[in-house]
Each structure stands twice: as C-alpha cells, then as structure tokens.
Short mmCIF file of C-alpha atoms in Angstrom, two decimals:
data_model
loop_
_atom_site.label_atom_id
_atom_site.label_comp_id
_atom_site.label_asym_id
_atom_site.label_seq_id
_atom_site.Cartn_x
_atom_site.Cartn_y
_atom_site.Cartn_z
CA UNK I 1 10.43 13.35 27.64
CA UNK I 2 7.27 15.56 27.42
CA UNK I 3 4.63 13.80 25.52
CA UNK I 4 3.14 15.56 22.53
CA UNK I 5 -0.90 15.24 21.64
CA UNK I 6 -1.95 14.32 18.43
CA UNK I 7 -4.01 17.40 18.73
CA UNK I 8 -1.00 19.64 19.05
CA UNK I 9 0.89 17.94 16.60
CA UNK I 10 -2.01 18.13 13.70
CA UNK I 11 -2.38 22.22 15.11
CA UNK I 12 1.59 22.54 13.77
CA UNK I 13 0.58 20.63 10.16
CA UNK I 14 -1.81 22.91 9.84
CA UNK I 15 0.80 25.99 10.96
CA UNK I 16 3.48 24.64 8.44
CA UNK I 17 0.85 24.22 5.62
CA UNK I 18 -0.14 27.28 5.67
CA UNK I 19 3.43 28.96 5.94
CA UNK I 20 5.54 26.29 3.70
CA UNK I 21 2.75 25.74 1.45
CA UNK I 22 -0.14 28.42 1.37
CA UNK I 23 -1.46 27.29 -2.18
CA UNK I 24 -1.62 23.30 -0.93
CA UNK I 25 -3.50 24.87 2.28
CA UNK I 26 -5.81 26.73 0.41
CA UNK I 27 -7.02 23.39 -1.65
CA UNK I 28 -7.26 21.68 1.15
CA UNK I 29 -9.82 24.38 2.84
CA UNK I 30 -11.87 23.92 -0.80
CA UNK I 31 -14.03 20.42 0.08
CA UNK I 32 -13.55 21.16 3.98
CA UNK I 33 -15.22 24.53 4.27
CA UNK I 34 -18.00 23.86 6.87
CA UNK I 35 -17.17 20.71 8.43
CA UNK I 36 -16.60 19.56 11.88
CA UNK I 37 -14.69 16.49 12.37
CA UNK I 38 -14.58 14.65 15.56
CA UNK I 39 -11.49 13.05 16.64
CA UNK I 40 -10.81 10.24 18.46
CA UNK I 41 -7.28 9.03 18.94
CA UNK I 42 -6.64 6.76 21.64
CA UNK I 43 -7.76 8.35 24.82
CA UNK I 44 -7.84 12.03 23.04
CA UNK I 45 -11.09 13.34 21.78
CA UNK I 46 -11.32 16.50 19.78
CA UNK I 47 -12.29 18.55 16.54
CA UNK I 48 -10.66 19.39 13.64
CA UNK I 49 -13.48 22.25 11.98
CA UNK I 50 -12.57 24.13 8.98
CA UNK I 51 -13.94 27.28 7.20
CA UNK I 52 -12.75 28.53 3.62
CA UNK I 53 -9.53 30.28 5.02
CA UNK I 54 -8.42 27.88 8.13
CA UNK I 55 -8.56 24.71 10.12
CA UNK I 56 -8.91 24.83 13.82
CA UNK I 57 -8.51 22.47 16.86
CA UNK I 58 -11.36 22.64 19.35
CA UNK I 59 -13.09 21.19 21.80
CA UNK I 60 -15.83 18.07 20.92
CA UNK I 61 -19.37 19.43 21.11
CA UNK I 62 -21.81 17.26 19.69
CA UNK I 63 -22.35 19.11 16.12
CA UNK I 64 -19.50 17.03 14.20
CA UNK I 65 -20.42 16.24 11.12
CA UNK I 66 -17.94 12.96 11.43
CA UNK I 67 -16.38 11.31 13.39
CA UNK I 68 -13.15 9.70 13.35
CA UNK I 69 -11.69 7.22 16.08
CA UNK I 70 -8.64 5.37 15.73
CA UNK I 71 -4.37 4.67 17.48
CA UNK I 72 -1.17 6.62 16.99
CA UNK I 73 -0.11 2.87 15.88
CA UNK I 74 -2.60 2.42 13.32
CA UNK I 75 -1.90 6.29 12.13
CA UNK I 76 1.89 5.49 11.67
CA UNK I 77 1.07 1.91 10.06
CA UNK I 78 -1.13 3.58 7.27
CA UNK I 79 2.16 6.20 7.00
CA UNK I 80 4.60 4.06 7.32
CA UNK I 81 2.88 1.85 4.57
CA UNK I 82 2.15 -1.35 6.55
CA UNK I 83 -1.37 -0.74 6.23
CA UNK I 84 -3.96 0.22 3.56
CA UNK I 85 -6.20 3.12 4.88
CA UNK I 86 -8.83 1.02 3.43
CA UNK I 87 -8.19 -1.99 5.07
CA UNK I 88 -7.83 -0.09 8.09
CA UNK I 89 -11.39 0.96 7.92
CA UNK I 90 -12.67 -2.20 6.79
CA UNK I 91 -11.03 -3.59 10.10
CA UNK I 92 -12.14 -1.31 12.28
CA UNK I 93 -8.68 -0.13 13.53
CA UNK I 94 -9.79 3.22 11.32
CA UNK I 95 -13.86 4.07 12.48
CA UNK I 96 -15.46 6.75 10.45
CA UNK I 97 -19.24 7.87 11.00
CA UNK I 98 -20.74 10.27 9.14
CA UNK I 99 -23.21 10.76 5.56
CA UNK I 100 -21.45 8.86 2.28
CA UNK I 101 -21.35 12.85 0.61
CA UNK I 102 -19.40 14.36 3.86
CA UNK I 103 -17.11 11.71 4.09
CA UNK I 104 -16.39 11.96 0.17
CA UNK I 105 -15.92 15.60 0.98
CA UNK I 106 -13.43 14.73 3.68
CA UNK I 107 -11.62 11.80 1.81
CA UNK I 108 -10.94 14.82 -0.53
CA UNK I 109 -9.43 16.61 2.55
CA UNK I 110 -7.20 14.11 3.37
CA UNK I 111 -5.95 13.36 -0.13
CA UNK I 112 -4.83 17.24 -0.95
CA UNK I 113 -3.96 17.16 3.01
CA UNK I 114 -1.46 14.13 2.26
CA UNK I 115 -0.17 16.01 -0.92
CA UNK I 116 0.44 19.36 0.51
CA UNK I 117 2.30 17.36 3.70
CA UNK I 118 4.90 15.56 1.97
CA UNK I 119 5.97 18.97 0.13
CA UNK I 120 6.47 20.45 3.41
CA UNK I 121 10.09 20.47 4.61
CA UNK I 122 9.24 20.54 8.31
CA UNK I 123 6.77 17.60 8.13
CA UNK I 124 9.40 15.08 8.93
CA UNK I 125 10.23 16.53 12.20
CA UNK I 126 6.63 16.01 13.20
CA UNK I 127 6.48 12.75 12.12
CA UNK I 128 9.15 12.04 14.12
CA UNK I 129 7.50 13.15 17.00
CA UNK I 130 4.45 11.30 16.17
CA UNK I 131 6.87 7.84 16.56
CA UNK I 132 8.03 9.44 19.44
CA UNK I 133 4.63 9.75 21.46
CA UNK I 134 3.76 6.05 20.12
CA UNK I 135 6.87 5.03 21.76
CA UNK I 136 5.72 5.99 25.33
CA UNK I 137 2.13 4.76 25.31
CA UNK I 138 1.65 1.84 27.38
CA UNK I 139 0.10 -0.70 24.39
CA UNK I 140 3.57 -0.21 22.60
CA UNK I 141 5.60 -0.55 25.85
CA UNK I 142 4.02 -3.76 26.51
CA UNK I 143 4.26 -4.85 22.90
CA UNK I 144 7.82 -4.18 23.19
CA UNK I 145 8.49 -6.09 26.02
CA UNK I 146 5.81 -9.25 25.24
#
C-alpha cells in the first residue's frame, strides 16, 4: 500500500472544503488570512499559509508565524476522542510556538476548520486514510506487536 503524507491528505481537506462547503471555507480563511503555519508531523515538515481566498501547502522557510509539531497517533487520539487537544498540548504530544494573539487567531482556524470538516461528506474517506498511514509507521507496528 502507497503511503499517503499528512501534507497531501490536509491539501484534499482543503480541496473538499472548498468544493463541498465553500461558505465553511470562506470562514475559515477569515482569522487565517496572512499566516504561515509550520508543520511538523512526525518526520514531515511543512507549511500550511493562507490568504483571504485559499490555503496552500508549501515548503518550510523560516517566516512561519507558528509552528506546530506533533504524531499521526496523537492527531487521531484528539479525533478519535481519547485525548483532549488541551491536554495534548499541556503534555507536549501537541507543541505549538508562536505569539498568544496568532495562536488565538489560529485556534479560531481550527475550530471553523473542525466545523466545516465534519459537514463534508468526503471527510470520512480521508480519515480513513489518515488510520491507514498510522497503521504502517514503525512506532505503531512495534506497538502492535509489544
């Protein structure tokens, strides 16, 4: 099985907000307009940057606003409910770095990000995928067989 990148799999949320639920994508643009957020998950590193009419997947270059490291296992806990974002950051399994009044501006992000997601039909299917490409990393192979 080809492995999917979180990268490529946040590129198609973006894709299927924007053609399954234009409005949602629009509010999420609102508090994100002008940020650059660096992202690392597990051993991939890249940018999310967003202007008033899109998001877009780039390359890191230094000029990130935030940044944003965390695991495709501690992504699916905090979706799958196991885990409190917020206790996720407190624990360090969720590292954000940035100024209090960006990160309040991409908190709000997130929040209209999650709402316009879970009215998307075709956002199952990519969280699917997302369990899928946790499956084959090598911490959760090892988990499974320790």
């Amino acid at each position: 099985m080809t492995e999917l990148s979180v990268q490529a799999l946040l590129a198609r949320s973006f894709a299927l907000l924007t053609r399954e639920q234009p409005q949602a994508h629009e509010r999420i643009l609102m508090p994100l307009a002008g940020l650059a957020v660096a992202l690392k998950i597990d051993a991939e590193h890249f940018t999310a940057a967003f202007t008033s009419t899109q998001a877009h997947l780039r390359a890191v270059d230094g000029q990130e606003s935030i940044t944003v490291g965390t695991s495709r296992r501690t992504i699916l806990e905090v979706l799958d409910d196991r885990r409190m974002l917020t206790e996720a950051v407190l624990s360090n399994a969720v590292e954000v770095v940035g100024p209090l009044e960006v990160l309040l501006r991409a908190h709000e992000g997130l929040i209209r990000y999650v709402h316009g997601a879970v009215r998307c039909a075709g956002f199952p299917s990519l969280i699917h995928q997302l369990r899928l490409t946790c499956a084959d990393t090598p911490e959760r192979k090892a988990e499974a067989h320790g």
